[in-house]
Amino acid sequence: TVMAAPMTNDQSWFYALALGVSFLKCLLINAYHSTDFEVHRNWLALTHSLPVSQWYYEATSEWTLDYPPLFAWFEYGLSHIACFFDKEMLVVPNLNYASPATVLFQRLSVIVADVVFFYAVKECCKCLREDKGKDLLGKPSFILTGLLLWNFGLLIVDHIHFQYNGFLFGVLLLSIARHCQNRHFEGAFLFSVLLNLKHIYLYIAPAYGIYLLRCFCFTQSNAVLVTLGTIVLSTFAVSFGPFIGQLPQVLSRLFPFKRGLCHAYWAPNIWALYNIADKAFSILGVKFRLLDINKLPKASMTGGLVQEFQHSVLPSVSPLATLVCTLLSILPALFKIWHRPNGARGFLRCLVICALGSFMFGWHVHEKAILMAILPLSLLAVDSRKDAGIFLMLSVTGHYSLFPLLFTTQELPIKIFLMLLFTIFSLASLKTLFRKGGALLNPLEVTYLLGLIPLELICEFVYPLTVWQKTFPFLPLMLTSVYCALGVTYAFIRLYNSLLTCSDTTKKTKMQ
Amino acid sequence: MENWSLFSLCVLLGLTSRWAVSFHSYSGAGKPPMFGDYEAQRHWQEVTYNLPVHEWYFNTTNNDLNYWGLDYPPLTAYHSLVCAYVAKLLNPEWVELHASRGYESHSHKLFMRATVLFTDILIYIPAVLLYCFYFCDGSSKQKVATALCILLYPGLILIDYGHFQYNSVSLGLALWGILGLGLGWDLFGSLAFTLALNYKQMELYHSLPFFCYLLGKCIKQGLTGRGFFQLAKISLTVLVTFALCWMPFLSDPKQPLQVLHRLFPFGRGLFEDKVANTWCSLNVLIKIKTLLSRETQLFLSFALTLLFILPSSLKLLSKPNLWQFKLALVNSSLAFFLFSFQVHEKSILLAALLMFFLFVFFHSMLPLLVKDGLLLPYVVTSLAFLFLSLYLLSHLTRTNEPLFWYFPFHFWFSLVAMAVLSFTSVWLEPPAKFPDLFPVLVSILSFLHFLGFIIYFNLVQLMEPQRKKSQKKTN
């Protein structure tokens, strides 16, 4: 039966969902938080206590400022509110200071900053094609809101682990929404702001660059190109202006290439598979006497802040090599967009591929970066069947790969409940949305996803009770990385496939 | 979306809120020498594991009844024993006789919270799901909404996962009892309710309606024929269940008497702490506690409880159908709460189980929760619950009026009053002459509400106004 909701209540479900998730976030205030909490407290302290010229030189704490200047200004702004909660947190030497007031303030700042994300999601919903008279639970905008506002990855990374991704992704999604609404100047401006907030979004800058150049600049007058350039450059100028004298120092903080190929916990990308292949070859090689165990370089793949390691059998990988691989992986997508732009949908698909390609082949990638692919993909998922299938594969796998971020026993039920919540919601709602036309996932994909359950049981319940826990403590992490890397690679291939084979179906696309 | 996915989403939301609340403090955390209910439960595990059965309820050198002596029926003791076995496996220090007094650690807290979650998933949540599925009328969306509201009820969450208790077991078993009766499985229902009664004696609040409903049903079937057999079967079930639960205590006549003495401590006086019942409120005007003798107090409370419970029960006896049964449950538990002897705040949970607007009850627990350091979860869960229930209510009822006009003005007035009172209790200092001003105000306000509820629901049950496709549903 159709819910007889009066027209005045048309948007109230949005606020219900937003308020509900905010309440949940408030309940999680007391949960475990990682070292990222101390990172941001340190940045609050140094932006508040030190003059601007010292911000990028300050090194009392090991967690030096490594985000671009606009984010530093953001922390500076926050620090003025922090005064009212606990002045002690703003003292730089107070390392690892975490009084209840500090925790409350920092957590609340993330929750409040998410308002930007809420607004962006609302704008994105306006870009969707709506069918009137549909049941609320089957409306694409409702499903998209659920997929974005209640995204498992964002919840646990932002509100437990502690980061400000909600706010940043809000700016990204808003920029995408503006492009969908043909307000390109605002979109470009927002993206420049985003780059100056967190430079990891450079991953997707090529997509923006090619799309804007192609769709916008050459078709219209040069004045447009000039305006765009002015907007971007002035944003950077405002951001980096005060630091113009210390530019080399700032850049060295932003791009610390001294770190190793992989993080202590391997992100589920190509290099995880590469590492495991290398290990397998070396073991097999030693077993079959093809290699001398004494001549192999000791591969230490884990441990420490800086992991320099050599591969034993396969050639070692340098930062330049990863850059080349990344560029090669995203070049076909960029060509496709240049050659045959498919409007905003094509741009979005290219954006996701750039994010995913950089994730797959990048240097020292964090597993959290998978969110950069999953969140924009949600927009595509509510629009087409194929994308919904890819989204399910990528989101379930990607979210599962975030599990090792929360390794405490207390958070174990939370991450399992929330993961199930999001997975069931996305499966059921997308299935309802695309009920005509068969299943969203083929049996092989379903088997792979179901395989995550025994994997979780083994890694978190069975393995810790065995003797190997002491001798090979990183084995569960390795297993998780490798298993998820398979899923992520598969999703990447399928996304490329759908980009390269999709024709210019201009009559179907609403977003032009 | 399919029903199973909606229901599982509700369950997962309920479980997540429960576990998230459990991160916060518990009753008596870090407060020697007595600590609180958390320590009481741990102590019972220690006692039941280390001492033989016949010593559990007695004051011996090994078992000091003044330090959280067992005062719940045997089923709680058995439950503690099972938990103690698990505790012993994980870390024997948790249940070491005497040495583990006041034991507090992060891993122990996780263990204790996990035991609550386990029993909740096992007993309470399936009962709620089945109840909503079979006994709520309305579309499947309304059923799911009801399940969500019940599962997110802050009172139970905060008392069980915050303050620390196992109310979900007794409430869950009572709910299974109601389910049994509703599905026509009288024996199963009686069994479940008897188990609930043997878990917490507070379930006596619900016993009269159960009794009257079943008796009335048997009478209707004819006391000389099938009715008599039915009555015999039910009585046998109840008696056998009681016997099985009390078996270890039946060897010696002193045992059951001592247990009963522990369960019903008439020596403790008319009330303790600030509770939203009649006596506490009346005490503000007339100092009953000191004015009347102990026997008079006992008699008075008994008489008034009976008075308030009689009309409802008689009506149920004459007309044993499910709707009457549900209302009688509400009225009975309210009556007991308001008028009986030695009532604790948490007793109101029983009436709450069946009420639609549980918010008032929850608010009345504010002083207790503040004492436990649970202010943040209180605010968050109560706001969430309030918004959720109002939102769902406004959407699932076919009304075109704005929500504001739908509820009578005194509803909004109550909400404002409760909000103001919550705010002042936390932020303002009470005047020196009346240090307990705010808890007492909370109790009185809640009491007035409850009094209003009991009168209202009695009227509804007795007069049976024309039941339209009701929007103000009493579940």
Short mmCIF file of C-alpha atoms in Angstrom, two decimals, chain A residues 1 3-6 9 12-13 16 19 23-24 26-31 135 137 150 409-411 413-414 417-418 420-421 424-425 428-429 431-432, chain B residues 1-2 4-6 8-9 12-13 15-17 19-21 23-24 106 109-110 117 139 141 376-377 380-381 383-384 387 391 395-396 398-400:
data_model
loop_
_atom_site.label_atom_id
_atom_site.label_comp_id
_atom_site.label_asym_id
_atom_site.label_seq_id
_atom_site.Cartn_x
_atom_site.Cartn_y
_atom_site.Cartn_z
CA THR A 1 0.00 0.00 0.00
CA MET A 3 1.92 5.49 2.35
CA ALA A 4 -0.50 8.37 2.47
CA ALA A 5 2.18 10.89 3.24
CA PRO A 6 0.98 14.45 2.84
CA ASN A 9 6.20 15.67 4.42
CA SER A 12 10.96 14.66 5.95
CA TRP A 13 12.39 11.19 5.41
CA ALA A 16 14.77 11.43 9.65
CA LEU A 19 18.98 12.79 12.36
CA PHE A 23 22.18 10.05 16.93
CA LEU A 24 24.11 6.90 16.18
CA CYS A 26 26.66 10.56 19.14
CA LEU A 27 26.37 7.16 20.79
CA LEU A 28 29.76 6.25 19.35
CA ILE A 29 31.51 9.17 21.03
CA ASN A 30 33.00 6.87 23.63
CA ALA A 31 34.27 4.30 21.18
CA ASP A 135 6.73 3.68 -2.69
CA LEU A 137 11.47 2.66 0.14
CA TRP A 150 24.64 5.52 6.40
CA THR A 409 37.32 -6.47 20.94
CA GLN A 410 34.90 -3.82 22.16
CA GLU A 411 34.28 -2.55 18.64
CA PRO A 413 30.13 -6.28 17.52
CA ILE A 414 29.66 -2.72 16.27
CA PHE A 417 26.33 -5.13 13.08
CA LEU A 418 26.95 -1.99 11.02
CA LEU A 420 25.48 -6.28 8.08
CA LEU A 421 23.16 -3.29 8.32
CA ILE A 424 21.53 -5.85 3.81
CA PHE A 425 20.22 -2.38 3.10
CA ALA A 428 17.69 -5.31 -0.55
CA SER A 429 17.08 -1.78 -1.77
CA LYS A 431 17.34 -5.44 -5.66
CA THR A 432 13.94 -3.80 -5.21
CA MET B 1 11.84 -3.96 0.26
CA GLU B 2 11.07 -7.38 1.50
CA TRP B 4 12.77 -10.03 6.19
CA SER B 5 15.27 -7.36 5.19
CA LEU B 6 13.29 -4.61 6.95
CA SER B 8 16.70 -7.54 10.08
CA LEU B 9 17.54 -3.85 9.65
CA LEU B 12 20.60 -4.63 13.64
CA LEU B 13 19.79 -1.03 14.57
CA LEU B 15 21.67 -4.30 18.52
CA THR B 16 23.98 -1.49 17.44
CA SER B 17 22.36 1.00 19.82
CA TRP B 19 26.18 -2.25 22.17
CA ALA B 20 27.06 1.43 21.65
CA VAL B 21 25.34 2.31 24.93
CA PHE B 23 30.52 1.54 25.97
CA HIS B 24 29.47 3.94 28.66
CA HIS B 106 37.93 -3.50 30.76
CA LYS B 109 33.17 -5.22 31.52
CA LEU B 110 33.17 -6.62 27.99
CA LEU B 117 23.65 -9.11 24.71
CA SER B 139 0.35 -3.12 7.04
CA LYS B 141 5.31 -1.30 7.27
CA LEU B 376 24.86 11.32 27.22
CA PRO B 377 23.17 8.04 26.26
CA VAL B 380 20.71 10.75 22.71
CA THR B 381 18.45 7.71 23.00
CA LEU B 383 15.65 12.24 21.67
CA ALA B 384 16.12 9.58 19.04
CA PHE B 387 11.66 11.75 17.13
CA TYR B 391 7.86 10.57 12.90
CA HIS B 395 3.54 8.81 8.72
CA LEU B 396 1.74 5.62 9.38
CA ARG B 398 -3.68 8.45 7.62
CA THR B 399 -3.95 11.99 8.64
CA ASN B 400 -3.50 15.17 6.75
#
